[in-house]
Amino acid sequence: MELDELKILLNQKLETDHLLRSEKDLADLLSQKAQSIYAKIKRSLWFEIISSFIIVIAFGYIGFTSKYQSINIYFSFFTALFIPFILIFFYLLNKTNKINQSNKPIKENMQNLVDLMEEFMKRYFQFTMALIPICFTFSFALGYNEKDPIPAIDHAFEDYNITKGFLIGFTIGYLVALTVGVFYFTKWYLKKLYGNYVQELKKYIAELQEQA
Amino acid sequence: MAADKEFIRLLKEHQKIIYKVCNLYMQSHADREDLFQEITLQAWKAYGNFRGDSKFSTWLYRVALNTAITFFRKEKKTTHIYTTDELPDIAGSGYDPIEDQTKAMYAAIGDLSKVDKAIVMLYLEDYSYSEISDLVGITANNVAVKMNRIKIKLKEETKKYLATA
């Protein structure tokens, strides 16, 4: 038998196996926690917002309380840098909400969210990678121009008899290791927070677009 | 609030739509309950944007199917194969070829992909290809092509289920 011949019976089957809920039961459900891909992405964005807040507070505290000028400038600069980041996360949260709650067709909704998150992940990755040389150059410049000696660093030079050649070699090695580490960590982090969900949505979009 | 009451009243009236979607997409009772909750939540969040351009039932189908497709369960990597024994018996005991056919067809629908299930669901509700196209966001021609392919697949799978029963 074909699908059309069984339409009524199939509809009956789909309507069975449940107890109808009262208005009170339905009202109670409205305060529960969501689990859709949209909700997971929003949770990831909230995680980033909270993390950024903690970083702003911690960096701000170091920036304002350290007695070394180089550390003051360095941490204050990054405190200021993280504030627009928080605003971007709120903007994304708002956009995700709008997409999720829109009355557009299913495929269009999914495509809009994928486009938004892909652009965000691309920019996030580029920005993180660009920060490495900026941080390095900035910290070197600040350290070089620091008026007050920093005992921990000065002692390290004396105690371990660090030569100029070793310092240059170590710095290059550290920079390379940091770049490679940040590269893979950021890829993994973005995939974990957003990429897996974006892939899932792309799979459904591809299936919808697919012609027999 | 008036919006809360109005929404809950409409939802109560149309809750069978959500049950149908849950029964189609989830196998275990617990999963169906979770999906029911998720759809209810999403519908409530999206209700502010519902302007009555379409019927509430059509709007609810859109929200319910969108949520069911994107309902994320990490542990559920494998597709569940429905067995005919798991299905509710509406015709009572005894041999009934139509009942067996229905059970087998129901089981075959359960094996479809999330996207195909959404199209079948709307088709069973007598939505036209054009209406399905508006809801899902693909062309009516694509819906027709997909529906054709799904029907052939369901016919073959039903035969397999009946042969193994």
mmCIF file of C-alpha atoms in Angstrom:
data_model
loop_
_atom_site.group_PDB
_atom_site.id
_atom_site.type_symbol
_atom_site.label_atom_id
_atom_site.label_comp_id
_atom_site.label_asym_id
_atom_site.label_seq_id
_atom_site.Cartn_x
_atom_site.Cartn_y
_atom_site.Cartn_z
ATOM 1 C CA MET A 1 0.000 0.000 0.000
ATOM 2 C CA GLU A 2 1.094 3.563 -0.640
ATOM 3 C CA LEU A 3 1.483 6.504 1.733
ATOM 4 C CA ASP A 4 -1.679 8.219 0.457
ATOM 5 C CA GLU A 5 -3.843 5.183 1.168
ATOM 6 C CA LEU A 6 -2.724 5.107 4.796
ATOM 7 C CA LYS A 7 -2.889 8.859 5.458
ATOM 8 C CA ILE A 8 -5.814 8.769 7.895
ATOM 9 C CA LEU A 9 -4.518 5.779 9.856
ATOM 10 C CA LEU A 10 -1.016 7.239 10.067
ATOM 11 C CA ASN A 11 -2.408 10.521 11.333
ATOM 12 C CA GLN A 12 -4.372 8.613 13.963
ATOM 13 C CA LYS A 13 -1.230 6.795 15.051
ATOM 14 C CA LEU A 14 0.733 9.999 15.348
ATOM 15 C CA GLU A 15 -1.980 11.523 17.513
ATOM 16 C CA THR A 16 -2.030 8.641 19.994
ATOM 17 C CA ASP A 17 0.382 7.691 22.806
ATOM 18 C CA HIS A 18 0.102 10.803 24.906
ATOM 19 C CA LEU A 19 -1.995 12.463 27.539
ATOM 20 C CA LEU A 20 -3.283 15.913 26.761
ATOM 21 C CA ARG A 21 -1.771 18.573 29.013
ATOM 22 C CA SER A 22 -3.732 21.051 31.053
ATOM 23 C CA GLU A 23 -3.188 24.811 30.821
ATOM 24 C CA LYS A 24 -1.259 24.665 34.111
ATOM 25 C CA ASP A 25 1.105 21.955 32.755
ATOM 26 C CA LEU A 26 1.741 24.068 29.654
ATOM 27 C CA ALA A 27 2.377 27.204 31.720
ATOM 28 C CA ASP A 28 4.928 25.268 33.842
ATOM 29 C CA LEU A 29 6.851 24.235 30.720
ATOM 30 C CA LEU A 30 7.504 27.863 29.769
ATOM 31 C CA SER A 31 10.076 28.293 32.525
ATOM 32 C CA GLN A 32 12.254 25.295 31.600
ATOM 33 C CA LYS A 33 15.694 25.168 29.933
ATOM 34 C CA ALA A 34 15.997 24.852 26.118
ATOM 35 C CA GLN A 35 18.162 22.327 24.206
ATOM 36 C CA SER A 36 17.944 23.223 20.520
ATOM 37 C CA ILE A 37 20.957 24.178 18.400
ATOM 38 C CA TYR A 38 19.864 27.815 18.726
ATOM 39 C CA ALA A 39 19.811 27.457 22.526
ATOM 40 C CA LYS A 40 23.241 25.778 22.531
ATOM 41 C CA ILE A 41 24.725 28.611 20.457
ATOM 42 C CA LYS A 42 23.167 31.157 22.794
ATOM 43 C CA ARG A 43 24.632 29.298 25.761
ATOM 44 C CA SER A 44 28.075 29.424 24.109
ATOM 45 C CA LEU A 45 27.674 33.175 23.602
ATOM 46 C CA TRP A 46 26.703 33.630 27.253
ATOM 47 C CA PHE A 47 29.785 31.631 28.232
ATOM 48 C CA GLU A 48 31.931 34.040 26.198
ATOM 49 C CA ILE A 49 30.195 37.089 27.668
ATOM 50 C CA ILE A 50 30.768 35.870 31.241
ATOM 51 C CA SER A 51 34.390 34.918 30.453
ATOM 52 C CA SER A 52 34.976 38.345 28.905
ATOM 53 C CA PHE A 53 33.509 40.050 31.970
ATOM 54 C CA ILE A 54 35.846 38.073 34.237
ATOM 55 C CA ILE A 55 38.824 38.963 32.007
ATOM 56 C CA VAL A 56 37.851 42.648 32.002
ATOM 57 C CA ILE A 57 37.640 42.673 35.809
ATOM 58 C CA ALA A 58 40.894 40.719 36.290
ATOM 59 C CA PHE A 59 42.875 42.668 33.669
ATOM 60 C CA GLY A 60 41.377 45.941 34.875
ATOM 61 C CA TYR A 61 42.416 45.155 38.427
ATOM 62 C CA ILE A 62 46.007 44.320 37.384
ATOM 63 C CA GLY A 63 46.123 47.331 35.065
ATOM 64 C CA PHE A 64 45.105 49.753 37.793
ATOM 65 C CA THR A 65 46.952 48.270 40.756
ATOM 66 C CA SER A 66 50.347 47.232 39.361
ATOM 67 C CA LYS A 67 53.257 49.492 40.323
ATOM 68 C CA TYR A 68 54.962 48.948 36.952
ATOM 69 C CA GLN A 69 53.993 51.276 34.154
ATOM 70 C CA SER A 70 54.471 48.665 31.411
ATOM 71 C CA ILE A 71 52.070 46.272 33.164
ATOM 72 C CA ASN A 72 49.585 49.109 33.762
ATOM 73 C CA ILE A 73 49.534 50.016 30.075
ATOM 74 C CA TYR A 74 49.507 46.423 28.808
ATOM 75 C CA PHE A 75 46.619 45.220 30.967
ATOM 76 C CA SER A 76 44.624 48.457 30.644
ATOM 77 C CA PHE A 77 44.930 48.199 26.866
ATOM 78 C CA PHE A 78 43.532 44.649 26.873
ATOM 79 C CA THR A 79 40.795 45.613 29.337
ATOM 80 C CA ALA A 80 39.692 48.269 26.866
ATOM 81 C CA LEU A 81 39.968 45.766 24.007
ATOM 82 C CA PHE A 82 37.653 43.233 25.662
ATOM 83 C CA ILE A 83 34.823 45.731 26.244
ATOM 84 C CA PRO A 84 33.852 46.018 22.551
ATOM 85 C CA PHE A 85 34.111 42.226 22.414
ATOM 86 C CA ILE A 86 31.376 41.958 25.035
ATOM 87 C CA LEU A 87 29.214 44.282 22.946
ATOM 88 C CA ILE A 88 29.787 42.097 19.877
ATOM 89 C CA PHE A 89 28.687 39.014 21.839
ATOM 90 C CA PHE A 90 25.521 40.800 22.949
ATOM 91 C CA TYR A 91 24.860 41.813 19.353
ATOM 92 C CA LEU A 92 25.252 38.183 18.240
ATOM 93 C CA LEU A 93 22.984 37.009 21.038
ATOM 94 C CA ASN A 94 20.343 39.460 19.935
ATOM 95 C CA LYS A 95 20.698 38.408 16.270
ATOM 96 C CA THR A 96 20.461 34.707 17.205
ATOM 97 C CA ASN A 97 17.285 35.402 19.185
ATOM 98 C CA LYS A 98 15.784 37.301 16.270
ATOM 99 C CA ILE A 99 16.601 34.505 13.822
ATOM 100 C CA ASN A 100 15.228 31.851 16.149
ATOM 101 C CA GLN A 101 12.015 33.726 16.756
ATOM 102 C CA SER A 102 11.375 34.874 13.204
ATOM 103 C CA ASN A 103 8.486 33.636 11.100
ATOM 104 C CA LYS A 104 10.682 32.892 8.113
ATOM 105 C CA PRO A 105 10.795 29.444 6.441
ATOM 106 C CA ILE A 106 12.801 26.726 8.196
ATOM 107 C CA LYS A 107 15.632 26.678 5.646
ATOM 108 C CA GLU A 108 16.006 30.463 5.586
ATOM 109 C CA ASN A 109 16.211 30.583 9.381
ATOM 110 C CA MET A 110 18.923 27.931 9.446
ATOM 111 C CA GLN A 111 20.840 29.599 6.594
ATOM 112 C CA ASN A 112 20.739 32.994 8.341
ATOM 113 C CA LEU A 113 22.164 31.523 11.521
ATOM 114 C CA VAL A 114 24.858 29.602 9.624
ATOM 115 C CA ASP A 115 25.906 32.745 7.699
ATOM 116 C CA LEU A 116 26.054 34.789 10.897
ATOM 117 C CA MET A 117 28.045 32.220 12.870
ATOM 118 C CA GLU A 118 30.451 31.434 10.004
ATOM 119 C CA GLU A 119 31.297 35.099 9.561
ATOM 120 C CA PHE A 120 31.729 35.468 13.316
ATOM 121 C CA MET A 121 33.989 32.391 13.591
ATOM 122 C CA LYS A 122 36.109 33.580 10.649
ATOM 123 C CA ARG A 123 36.602 37.035 12.177
ATOM 124 C CA TYR A 124 37.160 35.585 15.663
ATOM 125 C CA PHE A 125 39.902 33.331 14.336
ATOM 126 C CA GLN A 126 41.582 36.100 12.308
ATOM 127 C CA PHE A 127 41.483 38.451 15.274
ATOM 128 C CA THR A 128 42.943 35.867 17.680
ATOM 129 C CA MET A 129 45.809 35.086 15.306
ATOM 130 C CA ALA A 130 46.477 38.765 14.674
ATOM 131 C CA LEU A 131 46.680 39.380 18.433
ATOM 132 C CA ILE A 132 49.779 37.162 18.838
ATOM 133 C CA PRO A 133 52.307 39.433 17.047
ATOM 134 C CA ILE A 134 50.544 42.520 18.451
ATOM 135 C CA CYS A 135 50.817 41.219 22.041
ATOM 136 C CA PHE A 136 54.419 40.216 21.524
ATOM 137 C CA THR A 137 55.562 43.481 19.991
ATOM 138 C CA PHE A 138 53.566 45.478 22.495
ATOM 139 C CA SER A 139 54.947 43.613 25.524
ATOM 140 C CA PHE A 140 58.525 43.898 24.214
ATOM 141 C CA ALA A 141 58.174 47.599 23.542
ATOM 142 C CA LEU A 142 56.650 48.221 26.959
ATOM 143 C CA GLY A 143 59.189 46.013 28.727
ATOM 144 C CA TYR A 144 62.072 47.729 26.965
ATOM 145 C CA ASN A 145 60.825 51.164 28.010
ATOM 146 C CA GLU A 146 59.950 50.194 31.584
ATOM 147 C CA LYS A 147 61.444 52.739 34.000
ATOM 148 C CA ASP A 148 61.413 50.588 37.148
ATOM 149 C CA PRO A 149 63.350 47.322 37.101
ATOM 150 C CA ILE A 150 61.205 44.193 37.506
ATOM 151 C CA PRO A 151 63.103 42.006 40.036
ATOM 152 C CA ALA A 152 61.695 38.659 38.880
ATOM 153 C CA ILE A 153 62.997 39.237 35.348
ATOM 154 C CA ASP A 154 66.299 40.818 36.391
ATOM 155 C CA HIS A 155 67.045 37.962 38.820
ATOM 156 C CA ALA A 156 66.280 35.390 36.165
ATOM 157 C CA PHE A 157 68.953 36.910 33.930
ATOM 158 C CA GLU A 158 71.503 36.882 36.768
ATOM 159 C CA ASP A 159 70.588 33.505 38.334
ATOM 160 C CA TYR A 160 70.531 31.478 35.122
ATOM 161 C CA ASN A 161 73.227 33.409 33.287
ATOM 162 C CA ILE A 162 71.043 34.010 30.245
ATOM 163 C CA THR A 163 72.941 35.136 27.159
ATOM 164 C CA LYS A 164 71.580 37.376 24.387
ATOM 165 C CA GLY A 165 71.709 34.502 21.855
ATOM 166 C CA PHE A 166 69.793 32.187 24.138
ATOM 167 C CA LEU A 167 67.198 34.879 24.764
ATOM 168 C CA ILE A 168 66.645 35.463 21.033
ATOM 169 C CA GLY A 169 66.423 31.708 20.352
ATOM 170 C CA PHE A 170 64.058 31.183 23.246
ATOM 171 C CA THR A 171 61.863 34.097 22.152
ATOM 172 C CA ILE A 172 61.577 32.816 18.576
ATOM 173 C CA GLY A 173 60.849 29.266 19.797
ATOM 174 C CA TYR A 174 58.286 30.563 22.256
ATOM 175 C CA LEU A 175 56.615 32.677 19.563
ATOM 176 C CA VAL A 176 56.407 29.732 17.162
ATOM 177 C CA ALA A 177 55.094 27.371 19.857
ATOM 178 C CA LEU A 178 52.555 29.956 21.000
ATOM 179 C CA THR A 179 51.357 30.599 17.440
ATOM 180 C CA VAL A 180 50.948 26.880 16.719
ATOM 181 C CA GLY A 181 49.266 26.327 20.094
ATOM 182 C CA VAL A 182 46.875 29.251 19.699
ATOM 183 C CA PHE A 183 46.118 28.228 16.103
ATOM 184 C CA TYR A 184 44.971 24.717 17.065
ATOM 185 C CA PHE A 185 43.383 25.749 20.340
ATOM 186 C CA THR A 186 41.272 28.470 18.692
ATOM 187 C CA LYS A 187 40.180 26.045 15.959
ATOM 188 C CA TRP A 188 39.167 23.469 18.583
ATOM 189 C CA TYR A 189 37.521 26.064 20.822
ATOM 190 C CA LEU A 190 35.425 27.578 18.027
ATOM 191 C CA LYS A 191 34.421 24.143 16.780
ATOM 192 C CA LYS A 192 33.378 23.086 20.254
ATOM 193 C CA LEU A 193 31.409 26.262 21.001
ATOM 194 C CA TYR A 194 29.840 26.924 17.600
ATOM 195 C CA GLY A 195 31.323 24.848 14.762
ATOM 196 C CA ASN A 196 29.653 21.540 15.630
ATOM 197 C CA TYR A 197 26.225 23.171 15.659
ATOM 198 C CA VAL A 198 26.904 25.069 12.456
ATOM 199 C CA GLN A 199 27.946 21.797 10.776
ATOM 200 C CA GLU A 200 24.734 20.166 11.932
ATOM 201 C CA LEU A 201 22.655 23.012 10.484
ATOM 202 C CA LYS A 202 24.613 22.915 7.215
ATOM 203 C CA LYS A 203 23.844 19.215 6.930
ATOM 204 C CA TYR A 204 20.093 19.928 7.118
ATOM 205 C CA ILE A 205 20.351 22.817 4.667
ATOM 206 C CA ALA A 206 22.240 20.619 2.196
ATOM 207 C CA GLU A 207 19.586 17.956 2.560
ATOM 208 C CA LEU A 208 16.834 20.478 1.896
ATOM 209 C CA GLN A 209 18.611 21.823 -1.180
ATOM 210 C CA GLU A 210 19.380 18.399 -2.545
ATOM 211 C CA GLN A 211 17.349 17.449 -5.624
ATOM 212 C CA ALA A 212 16.515 13.808 -6.218
ATOM 213 C CA MET B 1 -0.544 38.655 31.386
ATOM 214 C CA ALA B 2 -3.067 38.512 28.564
ATOM 215 C CA ALA B 3 -0.481 37.289 26.017
ATOM 216 C CA ASP B 4 0.459 34.375 28.302
ATOM 217 C CA LYS B 5 -3.148 33.310 28.695
ATOM 218 C CA GLU B 6 -3.905 33.695 25.017
ATOM 219 C CA PHE B 7 -0.822 31.695 24.067
ATOM 220 C CA ILE B 8 -1.554 28.913 26.531
ATOM 221 C CA ARG B 9 -5.165 28.740 25.348
ATOM 222 C CA LEU B 10 -4.074 28.459 21.696
ATOM 223 C CA LEU B 11 -1.404 25.933 22.586
ATOM 224 C CA LYS B 12 -3.837 23.784 24.523
ATOM 225 C CA GLU B 13 -6.183 23.857 21.560
ATOM 226 C CA HIS B 14 -3.435 22.845 19.111
ATOM 227 C CA GLN B 15 -1.217 20.682 21.308
ATOM 228 C CA LYS B 16 -1.929 17.621 19.162
ATOM 229 C CA ILE B 17 0.322 19.173 16.511
ATOM 230 C CA ILE B 18 3.244 19.124 18.944
ATOM 231 C CA TYR B 19 2.447 15.565 20.003
ATOM 232 C CA LYS B 20 2.423 14.447 16.397
ATOM 233 C CA VAL B 21 5.804 16.031 15.761
ATOM 234 C CA CYS B 22 7.210 14.512 18.973
ATOM 235 C CA ASN B 23 5.888 11.048 18.127
ATOM 236 C CA LEU B 24 7.377 11.287 14.670
ATOM 237 C CA TYR B 25 10.811 12.519 15.744
ATOM 238 C CA MET B 26 11.424 10.791 19.047
ATOM 239 C CA GLN B 27 11.177 7.185 20.026
ATOM 240 C CA SER B 28 11.353 7.069 23.807
ATOM 241 C CA HIS B 29 8.769 8.625 26.071
ATOM 242 C CA ALA B 30 11.439 10.703 27.849
ATOM 243 C CA ASP B 31 12.765 12.116 24.566
ATOM 244 C CA ARG B 32 9.249 12.970 23.435
ATOM 245 C CA GLU B 33 8.668 14.826 26.678
ATOM 246 C CA ASP B 34 11.917 16.754 26.206
ATOM 247 C CA LEU B 35 11.041 17.681 22.641
ATOM 248 C CA PHE B 36 7.528 18.663 23.679
ATOM 249 C CA GLN B 37 9.010 21.004 26.258
ATOM 250 C CA GLU B 38 11.479 22.414 23.744
ATOM 251 C CA ILE B 39 8.805 23.111 21.136
ATOM 252 C CA THR B 40 6.560 24.722 23.746
ATOM 253 C CA LEU B 41 9.421 26.964 24.858
ATOM 254 C CA GLN B 42 10.422 27.949 21.343
ATOM 255 C CA ALA B 43 6.809 28.639 20.423
ATOM 256 C CA TRP B 44 6.422 30.867 23.475
ATOM 257 C CA LYS B 45 9.605 32.794 22.641
ATOM 258 C CA ALA B 46 8.533 33.232 19.013
ATOM 259 C CA TYR B 47 4.902 34.025 19.830
ATOM 260 C CA GLY B 48 5.671 37.753 20.045
ATOM 261 C CA ASN B 49 6.421 37.698 16.316
ATOM 262 C CA PHE B 50 3.234 35.859 15.395
ATOM 263 C CA ARG B 51 1.065 38.445 13.665
ATOM 264 C CA GLY B 52 -1.737 36.206 12.530
ATOM 265 C CA ASP B 53 -0.765 36.365 8.828
ATOM 266 C CA SER B 54 -1.116 32.594 8.739
ATOM 267 C CA LYS B 55 -3.233 30.234 10.819
ATOM 268 C CA PHE B 56 -1.891 29.498 14.307
ATOM 269 C CA SER B 57 -1.688 25.797 13.390
ATOM 270 C CA THR B 58 0.524 26.551 10.352
ATOM 271 C CA TRP B 59 2.738 28.813 12.432
ATOM 272 C CA LEU B 60 2.977 26.162 15.143
ATOM 273 C CA TYR B 61 3.941 23.529 12.563
ATOM 274 C CA ARG B 62 6.754 25.781 11.387
ATOM 275 C CA VAL B 63 8.066 26.313 14.930
ATOM 276 C CA ALA B 64 7.610 22.646 15.894
ATOM 277 C CA LEU B 65 9.367 21.267 12.817
ATOM 278 C CA ASN B 66 12.145 23.845 13.002
ATOM 279 C CA THR B 67 12.735 22.862 16.621
ATOM 280 C CA ALA B 68 12.485 19.122 15.980
ATOM 281 C CA ILE B 69 15.044 19.324 13.151
ATOM 282 C CA THR B 70 17.480 21.378 15.197
ATOM 283 C CA PHE B 71 16.893 19.535 18.477
ATOM 284 C CA PHE B 72 20.407 18.620 19.482
ATOM 285 C CA ARG B 73 21.192 15.392 21.252
ATOM 286 C CA LYS B 74 24.897 14.626 21.288
ATOM 287 C CA GLU B 75 24.540 11.036 22.446
ATOM 288 C CA LYS B 76 22.081 10.155 19.692
ATOM 289 C CA LYS B 77 24.458 9.423 16.825
ATOM 290 C CA THR B 78 22.564 6.487 15.372
ATOM 291 C CA THR B 79 19.167 6.555 13.776
ATOM 292 C CA HIS B 80 16.607 4.520 15.568
ATOM 293 C CA ILE B 81 14.916 1.730 13.692
ATOM 294 C CA TYR B 82 11.329 1.528 14.861
ATOM 295 C CA THR B 83 9.985 -1.946 15.409
ATOM 296 C CA THR B 84 6.374 -2.627 14.672
ATOM 297 C CA ASP B 85 5.887 -3.895 18.263
ATOM 298 C CA GLU B 86 6.688 -0.443 19.686
ATOM 299 C CA LEU B 87 3.828 1.199 17.897
ATOM 300 C CA PRO B 88 0.462 1.861 19.480
ATOM 301 C CA ASP B 89 -2.190 -0.617 18.445
ATOM 302 C CA ILE B 90 -5.312 1.279 17.490
ATOM 303 C CA ALA B 91 -7.210 -1.573 15.893
ATOM 304 C CA GLY B 92 -7.093 -3.960 18.846
ATOM 305 C CA SER B 93 -5.800 -7.535 18.812
ATOM 306 C CA GLY B 94 -5.960 -10.032 15.976
ATOM 307 C CA TYR B 95 -4.648 -10.119 12.445
ATOM 308 C CA ASP B 96 -5.425 -7.030 10.436
ATOM 309 C CA PRO B 97 -3.540 -6.526 7.148
ATOM 310 C CA ILE B 98 -4.313 -2.795 7.020
ATOM 311 C CA GLU B 99 -3.100 -2.381 10.584
ATOM 312 C CA ASP B 100 0.110 -4.253 9.740
ATOM 313 C CA GLN B 101 0.631 -2.112 6.662
ATOM 314 C CA THR B 102 0.093 1.028 8.729
ATOM 315 C CA LYS B 103 2.528 -0.141 11.384
ATOM 316 C CA ALA B 104 5.128 -0.982 8.754
ATOM 317 C CA MET B 105 4.631 2.373 7.021
ATOM 318 C CA TYR B 106 4.870 4.170 10.371
ATOM 319 C CA ALA B 107 8.099 2.325 11.106
ATOM 320 C CA ALA B 108 9.461 3.256 7.667
ATOM 321 C CA ILE B 109 8.607 6.936 8.270
ATOM 322 C CA GLY B 110 10.498 6.678 11.542
ATOM 323 C CA ASP B 111 13.637 5.764 9.601
ATOM 324 C CA LEU B 112 13.511 8.822 7.334
ATOM 325 C CA SER B 113 15.900 11.733 7.797
ATOM 326 C CA LYS B 114 14.777 14.687 9.944
ATOM 327 C CA VAL B 115 14.144 16.832 6.872
ATOM 328 C CA ASP B 116 12.154 14.140 5.039
ATOM 329 C CA LYS B 117 10.090 13.531 8.170
ATOM 330 C CA ALA B 118 9.112 17.214 8.200
ATOM 331 C CA ILE B 119 7.942 17.028 4.591
ATOM 332 C CA VAL B 120 5.980 13.805 5.223
ATOM 333 C CA MET B 121 4.395 15.310 8.339
ATOM 334 C CA LEU B 122 3.067 18.283 6.377
ATOM 335 C CA TYR B 123 1.997 16.044 3.507
ATOM 336 C CA LEU B 124 0.005 13.856 5.904
ATOM 337 C CA GLU B 125 -1.674 17.028 7.155
ATOM 338 C CA ASP B 126 -2.847 17.693 3.589
ATOM 339 C CA TYR B 127 -0.690 20.761 3.047
ATOM 340 C CA SER B 128 -0.202 21.451 -0.668
ATOM 341 C CA TYR B 129 3.280 21.389 -2.213
ATOM 342 C CA SER B 130 3.133 25.152 -2.417
ATOM 343 C CA GLU B 131 2.263 25.477 1.299
ATOM 344 C CA ILE B 132 5.007 22.999 2.242
ATOM 345 C CA SER B 133 7.387 25.027 0.092
ATOM 346 C CA ASP B 134 6.467 28.221 2.017
ATOM 347 C CA LEU B 135 6.916 26.531 5.375
ATOM 348 C CA VAL B 136 10.152 24.715 4.681
ATOM 349 C CA GLY B 137 11.770 27.247 2.366
ATOM 350 C CA ILE B 138 12.465 25.175 -0.744
ATOM 351 C CA THR B 139 10.727 25.387 -4.120
ATOM 352 C CA ALA B 140 7.406 23.613 -4.694
ATOM 353 C CA ASN B 141 9.089 21.686 -7.479
ATOM 354 C CA ASN B 142 11.747 20.469 -5.072
ATOM 355 C CA VAL B 143 9.039 19.444 -2.594
ATOM 356 C CA ALA B 144 7.315 17.434 -5.337
ATOM 357 C CA VAL B 145 10.575 15.741 -6.319
ATOM 358 C CA LYS B 146 11.396 14.950 -2.707
ATOM 359 C CA MET B 147 7.893 13.686 -1.964
ATOM 360 C CA ASN B 148 8.043 11.405 -4.969
ATOM 361 C CA ARG B 149 11.351 9.996 -3.825
ATOM 362 C CA ILE B 150 10.093 9.616 -0.245
ATOM 363 C CA LYS B 151 6.988 7.723 -1.400
ATOM 364 C CA ILE B 152 9.101 5.243 -3.362
ATOM 365 C CA LYS B 153 11.440 4.821 -0.411
ATOM 366 C CA LEU B 154 8.559 4.297 2.004
ATOM 367 C CA LYS B 155 6.969 1.720 -0.254
ATOM 368 C CA GLU B 156 10.206 -0.263 -0.426
ATOM 369 C CA GLU B 157 10.897 0.026 3.307
ATOM 370 C CA THR B 158 7.324 -0.978 4.179
ATOM 371 C CA LYS B 159 7.752 -4.123 2.095
ATOM 372 C CA LYS B 160 10.965 -4.915 3.968
ATOM 373 C CA TYR B 161 9.288 -4.429 7.351
ATOM 374 C CA LEU B 162 6.376 -6.655 6.354
ATOM 375 C CA ALA B 163 8.737 -9.333 5.051
ATOM 376 C CA THR B 164 10.634 -9.443 8.353
ATOM 377 C CA ALA B 165 7.519 -9.232 10.592
#
